[in-house]
């Protein structure tokens, strides 16, 4: 890959690519703030081994030179090779700018400030990488709808949605749009047109973005990674919902009992317990259900469909839970019996 230039390992936070997983893992510490290397002398932690070893020189052999300047003077001296040397650890640099950047290891100076979250960084590279973090990449908010944007320009452009006329009017539902492209996509909700077909399974979609997301089911690609637990996802929205497990955020609240949910669908299903609503009705017997999945399972009692097959004996079941119970009580016990039989 070094020769071909391929960089298959991509950061899910900032889309920066790397040749190998090791380099990606080192880079992701910029986003997570992980500092696994700790100095046993001063307990200071560092994200990278080379920074840790450089700081160690302060304690083991780095001696200050006597240049005739006191402790408050410049912390560098010019060598005969026209290099700049750090008086704390003796490390050399080709120019003063590199030396000043290095000095922050000893002074703990963090001059790069993020205005969105208030976090500080010791070097520009870390600061720029941080700015692509989802938590801080959208500091500009719309006062009308609360939507957030990366730049002030995008925020101002978005505000036109609330003030400008929407000249594309849907004759079916009356919804209006500023852009013709958005109007065309919306029309497909009424016509049922799905021009984007999956070459693998033939399933069709109304938008190309939906097709791209669907194709990841076939390729196994999961480009969105949770930095907390390392779990991967095929869609960004799935990652956003998953991260609420770690943050404890439950933005969808029930007005009746105050219970919170990570997804809107969870709240909708829960509210049916209060209202008694059962919108899914069996066309065979008229029985109603609160969940669509419950209706699907019930319909199998009429059709006789048994889609879950035991790989051991070939027996079929209506529900996955029945197959799991069958394997546990029949095949597991049978294997244990065979293992305990005398030879």
Coordinates of C-alpha atoms in Angstrom, one line a residue:
X1 CA 0.0 0.0 0.0
X2 CA 2.9 2.3 0.6
X3 CA 3.9 2.0 -3.1
X4 CA 0.4 2.2 -4.5
X5 CA -0.6 5.1 -2.3
X6 CA -3.8 3.4 -1.1
X7 CA -5.1 4.5 2.3
X8 CA -7.9 2.1 3.3
X9 CA -8.2 3.0 6.9
X10 CA -10.4 6.1 7.4
X11 CA -11.2 8.1 10.5
X12 CA -14.9 8.2 11.1
X13 CA -14.6 11.6 12.8
X14 CA -12.7 13.7 10.2
X15 CA -12.5 11.3 7.2
X16 CA -8.6 11.5 7.2
X17 CA -7.2 8.3 5.7
X18 CA -4.2 6.2 6.7
X19 CA -2.1 3.3 5.3
X20 CA -2.6 1.0 8.3
X21 CA -4.8 0.5 11.3
X22 CA -1.9 1.3 13.7
X23 CA -1.6 4.8 12.2
X24 CA -5.4 5.3 12.4
X25 CA -5.4 4.2 16.1
X26 CA -2.6 6.7 16.9
X27 CA -4.6 9.5 15.1
X28 CA -7.9 8.8 16.8
X29 CA -6.3 9.8 20.1
X30 CA -6.7 13.3 18.9
X31 CA -10.5 12.9 19.1
X32 CA -10.7 10.7 22.2
X33 CA -8.1 12.6 24.3
X34 CA -6.5 9.3 25.2
X35 CA -3.1 9.6 26.8
X36 CA -1.8 6.1 27.6
X37 CA 1.9 6.9 28.2
X38 CA 2.5 8.3 31.7
X39 CA 5.8 9.5 33.1
X40 CA 6.7 7.7 36.3
X41 CA 8.6 10.8 37.6
X42 CA 6.0 13.6 37.2
X43 CA 2.8 11.6 36.4
X44 CA 2.2 13.7 33.2
X45 CA 0.5 11.7 30.4
X46 CA 1.1 11.8 26.7
X47 CA -0.9 10.5 23.6
X48 CA 2.2 9.3 21.7
X49 CA 5.2 7.3 22.7
X50 CA 7.7 9.7 21.1
X51 CA 6.3 12.6 23.1
X52 CA 6.5 10.5 26.3
X53 CA 10.2 9.7 25.6
X54 CA 11.0 13.3 24.8
X55 CA 9.6 14.4 28.1
X56 CA 11.5 11.7 30.0
X57 CA 14.7 13.5 29.0
X58 CA 13.8 16.2 31.4
X59 CA 14.3 13.8 34.3
X60 CA 17.2 11.6 33.1
X61 CA 20.1 13.5 31.7
X62 CA 18.7 16.7 30.1
X63 CA 20.8 19.4 31.7
X64 CA 20.5 23.1 31.2
X65 CA 23.5 24.8 29.6
X66 CA 25.0 28.0 31.0
X67 CA 24.7 30.6 28.3
X68 CA 24.9 33.6 30.6
X69 CA 21.2 34.0 30.7
X70 CA 19.2 33.5 33.9
X71 CA 16.2 31.2 34.5
X72 CA 13.8 33.8 33.1
X73 CA 15.7 34.1 29.8
X74 CA 15.0 32.3 26.5
X75 CA 14.9 28.5 26.8
X76 CA 17.0 27.8 23.8
X77 CA 20.6 28.1 22.6
X78 CA 22.0 28.1 19.0
X79 CA 24.5 25.3 18.3
X80 CA 27.4 25.3 15.9
X81 CA 25.3 23.4 13.3
X82 CA 22.8 26.2 13.4
X83 CA 20.3 24.1 15.2
X84 CA 18.1 25.2 18.1
X85 CA 18.4 23.1 21.3
X86 CA 15.9 22.8 24.2
X87 CA 17.7 23.5 27.5
X88 CA 15.2 21.3 29.4
X89 CA 15.8 18.0 27.6
X90 CA 18.7 18.8 25.1
X91 CA 16.6 17.9 22.0
X92 CA 17.6 19.7 18.8
X93 CA 15.4 21.3 16.2
X94 CA 16.1 22.8 12.7
X95 CA 14.4 26.2 13.4
X96 CA 13.0 28.3 16.2
X97 CA 9.4 27.6 15.3
X98 CA 9.8 23.9 15.9
X99 CA 11.6 24.6 19.2
X100 CA 8.8 26.8 20.5
X101 CA 6.3 24.1 19.6
X102 CA 8.3 21.6 21.5
X103 CA 8.7 23.8 24.5
X104 CA 4.9 23.3 25.2
X105 CA 5.8 19.8 26.3
X106 CA 7.6 21.2 29.3
X107 CA 5.4 24.3 29.9
X108 CA 2.0 22.6 29.3
X109 CA 1.1 25.6 27.2
X110 CA -2.0 25.1 25.0
X111 CA -2.3 28.1 22.8
X112 CA -4.9 26.8 20.3
X113 CA -8.4 27.4 21.6
X114 CA -11.7 25.9 20.3
X115 CA -14.4 28.5 20.6
X116 CA -17.2 25.9 20.3
X117 CA -16.3 23.8 23.3
X118 CA -13.5 25.7 25.1
X119 CA -10.9 22.9 24.8
X120 CA -7.3 23.9 24.3
X121 CA -4.6 22.2 22.2
X122 CA -0.8 22.4 22.3
X123 CA -0.3 22.2 18.5
X124 CA -2.2 23.3 15.4
X125 CA -2.5 19.8 14.0
X126 CA -4.4 18.5 17.0
X127 CA -6.6 21.6 17.0
X128 CA -7.5 21.2 13.3
X129 CA -8.3 17.5 13.7
X130 CA -10.5 18.4 16.7
X131 CA -12.5 20.8 14.7
X132 CA -13.8 17.9 12.6
X133 CA -15.1 16.2 15.7
X134 CA -19.0 15.9 15.5
X135 CA -19.3 17.5 19.0
X136 CA -17.6 20.7 17.9
X137 CA -17.9 20.8 14.1
X138 CA -21.2 22.8 14.1
X139 CA -20.9 25.9 16.3
X140 CA -23.5 28.0 14.4
X141 CA -27.1 27.5 15.2
X142 CA -30.3 28.6 13.5
X143 CA -32.5 30.7 15.8
X144 CA -35.7 29.5 14.1
X145 CA -35.3 25.7 14.1
X146 CA -32.1 25.0 16.1
X147 CA -30.3 23.3 13.3
X148 CA -26.5 23.6 13.5
X149 CA -23.8 24.3 10.9
X150 CA -20.1 24.3 10.5
X151 CA -19.7 27.8 9.2
X152 CA -21.5 31.1 9.5
X153 CA -22.0 31.2 5.7
X154 CA -23.9 27.9 5.8
X155 CA -26.0 29.1 8.7
X156 CA -27.0 32.3 6.9
X157 CA -27.8 30.4 3.7
X158 CA -30.0 28.0 5.7
X159 CA -32.0 30.8 7.3
X160 CA -33.3 31.6 3.8
X161 CA -35.5 28.5 4.2
X162 CA -37.5 30.4 6.8
X163 CA -37.7 33.7 5.0
X164 CA -37.7 33.1 1.2
X165 CA -40.6 32.0 -0.9
X166 CA -40.8 28.3 -1.8
X167 CA -41.8 28.3 -5.4
X168 CA -42.1 24.5 -5.9
X169 CA -45.5 23.5 -4.6
X170 CA -46.7 19.8 -4.3
X171 CA -50.2 19.6 -5.8
X172 CA -50.9 16.4 -3.7
X173 CA -50.1 17.4 -0.2
X174 CA -49.4 21.2 -0.5
X175 CA -45.9 21.0 0.9
X176 CA -43.5 23.6 -0.7
X177 CA -39.8 23.5 -1.6
X178 CA -37.1 26.0 -2.5
X179 CA -35.2 23.7 -4.7
X180 CA -36.5 21.7 -7.7
X181 CA -34.3 18.7 -6.8
X182 CA -35.9 18.4 -3.3
X183 CA -39.3 18.7 -4.9
X184 CA -38.6 15.9 -7.4
X185 CA -37.4 13.6 -4.5
X186 CA -40.6 14.5 -2.5
X187 CA -42.9 13.6 -5.5
X188 CA -41.7 10.1 -5.3
X189 CA -43.4 9.6 -1.9
X190 CA -46.7 10.0 -3.8
X191 CA -45.9 8.3 -7.0
X192 CA -44.0 5.4 -5.5
X193 CA -41.2 5.8 -8.0
X194 CA -38.0 4.1 -6.9
X195 CA -35.4 4.6 -9.7
X196 CA -32.3 3.4 -7.8
X197 CA -32.0 -0.4 -7.8
X198 CA -29.6 -2.6 -5.9
X199 CA -27.6 -4.8 -8.4
X200 CA -27.2 -7.5 -5.7
X201 CA -30.8 -8.1 -4.6
X202 CA -32.9 -5.9 -6.8
X203 CA -34.4 -3.8 -4.0
X204 CA -35.3 -0.3 -5.2
X205 CA -35.0 3.1 -3.5
X206 CA -36.3 6.6 -4.2
X207 CA -32.9 8.3 -3.4
X208 CA -29.4 7.4 -4.4
X209 CA -28.1 8.0 -0.8
X210 CA -30.5 5.3 0.4
X211 CA -29.1 2.8 -2.1
X212 CA -25.5 3.6 -1.1
X213 CA -26.4 3.0 2.6
X214 CA -28.3 -0.3 1.7
X215 CA -25.3 -1.7 -0.3
X216 CA -23.2 -1.7 2.8
X217 CA -25.4 -4.6 4.0
X218 CA -23.9 -6.6 1.1
X219 CA -20.3 -5.4 1.3
X220 CA -20.2 -5.5 5.1
X221 CA -18.7 -2.0 5.1
X222 CA -19.3 -0.1 8.4
X223 CA -17.5 3.2 8.1
X224 CA -19.0 4.8 11.2
X225 CA -17.1 3.8 14.4
X226 CA -18.0 4.5 18.1
X227 CA -15.0 6.0 19.8
X228 CA -16.2 4.8 23.2
X229 CA -16.5 1.0 22.5
X230 CA -15.2 0.6 19.0
X231 CA -18.5 -0.7 17.5
X232 CA -19.0 0.0 13.8
X233 CA -22.2 1.0 12.0
X234 CA -23.3 1.2 8.3
X235 CA -25.1 4.5 8.8
X236 CA -24.2 7.7 10.6
X237 CA -27.7 8.0 12.2
X238 CA -27.2 4.5 13.7
X239 CA -24.0 5.7 15.3
X240 CA -25.7 8.8 16.7
X241 CA -28.4 6.7 18.2
X242 CA -25.9 4.3 19.6
X243 CA -23.8 7.0 21.3
X244 CA -26.8 7.8 23.5
X245 CA -26.1 4.5 25.2
X246 CA -22.8 5.9 26.5
X247 CA -24.0 9.5 27.1
X248 CA -27.3 8.5 28.7
X249 CA -29.1 11.0 26.5
X250 CA -32.8 10.2 26.0
X251 CA -34.2 13.1 24.1
X252 CA -37.7 11.7 23.4
X253 CA -39.8 12.1 26.6
X254 CA -43.3 10.7 27.3
X255 CA -45.7 13.5 28.4
X256 CA -47.7 11.0 30.4
X257 CA -45.1 9.3 32.6
X258 CA -41.9 11.1 31.8
X259 CA -40.1 8.0 30.5
X260 CA -37.3 8.8 28.0
X261 CA -36.2 7.1 24.8
X262 CA -33.2 7.2 22.6
X263 CA -35.3 7.0 19.4
X264 CA -38.6 8.6 18.4
X265 CA -40.0 5.2 17.3
X266 CA -39.5 3.9 20.9
X267 CA -41.6 6.8 22.2
X268 CA -44.4 6.2 19.7
X269 CA -44.6 2.6 20.5
X270 CA -44.5 3.3 24.3
X271 CA -47.3 5.9 24.0
X272 CA -49.7 3.2 22.7
X273 CA -49.6 1.7 26.2
X274 CA -51.3 4.8 27.5
X275 CA -53.7 5.3 24.6
X276 CA -54.5 1.6 24.1
X277 CA -54.0 2.1 20.3
X278 CA -53.4 -1.0 18.3
X279 CA -53.0 0.1 14.7
X280 CA -51.8 -3.2 13.2
X281 CA -54.8 -5.5 12.4
X282 CA -54.7 -9.1 11.1
X283 CA -56.7 -9.3 7.9
X284 CA -57.5 -13.0 8.6
X285 CA -59.0 -12.9 12.1
X286 CA -59.2 -9.2 12.9
X287 CA -56.9 -9.3 15.9
X288 CA -55.0 -6.1 16.5
X289 CA -51.5 -5.4 17.7
X290 CA -49.5 -2.4 19.0
X291 CA -46.3 -3.4 17.1
X292 CA -45.9 -4.3 13.4
X293 CA -43.4 -7.1 14.4
X294 CA -46.1 -8.7 16.6
X295 CA -48.5 -8.7 13.6
X296 CA -45.9 -10.3 11.4
X297 CA -45.3 -13.1 14.0
X298 CA -49.0 -13.6 14.4
X299 CA -49.6 -13.9 10.6
X300 CA -47.4 -17.0 10.6
X301 CA -50.1 -18.9 12.6
X302 CA -52.3 -18.5 9.6
X303 CA -49.8 -19.0 6.8
X304 CA -47.9 -21.8 8.5
X305 CA -44.6 -20.1 7.6
X306 CA -41.6 -21.3 9.6
X307 CA -38.6 -19.3 8.5
X308 CA -36.2 -20.3 11.3
X309 CA -34.4 -23.6 10.6
X310 CA -32.2 -25.6 12.9
X311 CA -28.8 -26.3 11.3
X312 CA -28.4 -29.5 13.4
X313 CA -31.6 -31.4 12.7
X314 CA -33.5 -29.3 10.1
X315 CA -36.5 -28.6 12.2
X316 CA -38.3 -25.3 11.4
X317 CA -39.8 -22.7 13.7
X318 CA -42.1 -19.7 13.5
X319 CA -40.0 -17.5 15.8
X320 CA -36.3 -17.1 16.4
X321 CA -36.9 -17.4 20.2
X322 CA -38.3 -20.9 19.6
X323 CA -35.3 -21.9 17.6
X324 CA -32.9 -20.6 20.3
X325 CA -34.8 -22.6 23.0
X326 CA -34.8 -25.7 20.8
X327 CA -31.0 -25.5 20.4
X328 CA -30.4 -24.9 24.0
X329 CA -32.5 -27.8 25.4
X330 CA -32.0 -30.4 22.7
X331 CA -28.7 -30.1 21.0
X332 CA -26.6 -28.6 23.8
X333 CA -27.8 -31.3 26.2
X334 CA -27.2 -34.0 23.5
X335 CA -23.6 -32.8 22.9
X336 CA -23.0 -32.8 26.7
X337 CA -24.3 -36.4 26.9
X338 CA -22.0 -37.6 24.1
X339 CA -19.0 -36.0 25.7
X340 CA -19.7 -37.8 29.1
X341 CA -20.3 -41.2 27.6
X342 CA -17.5 -43.8 28.4
X343 CA -15.3 -44.8 25.4

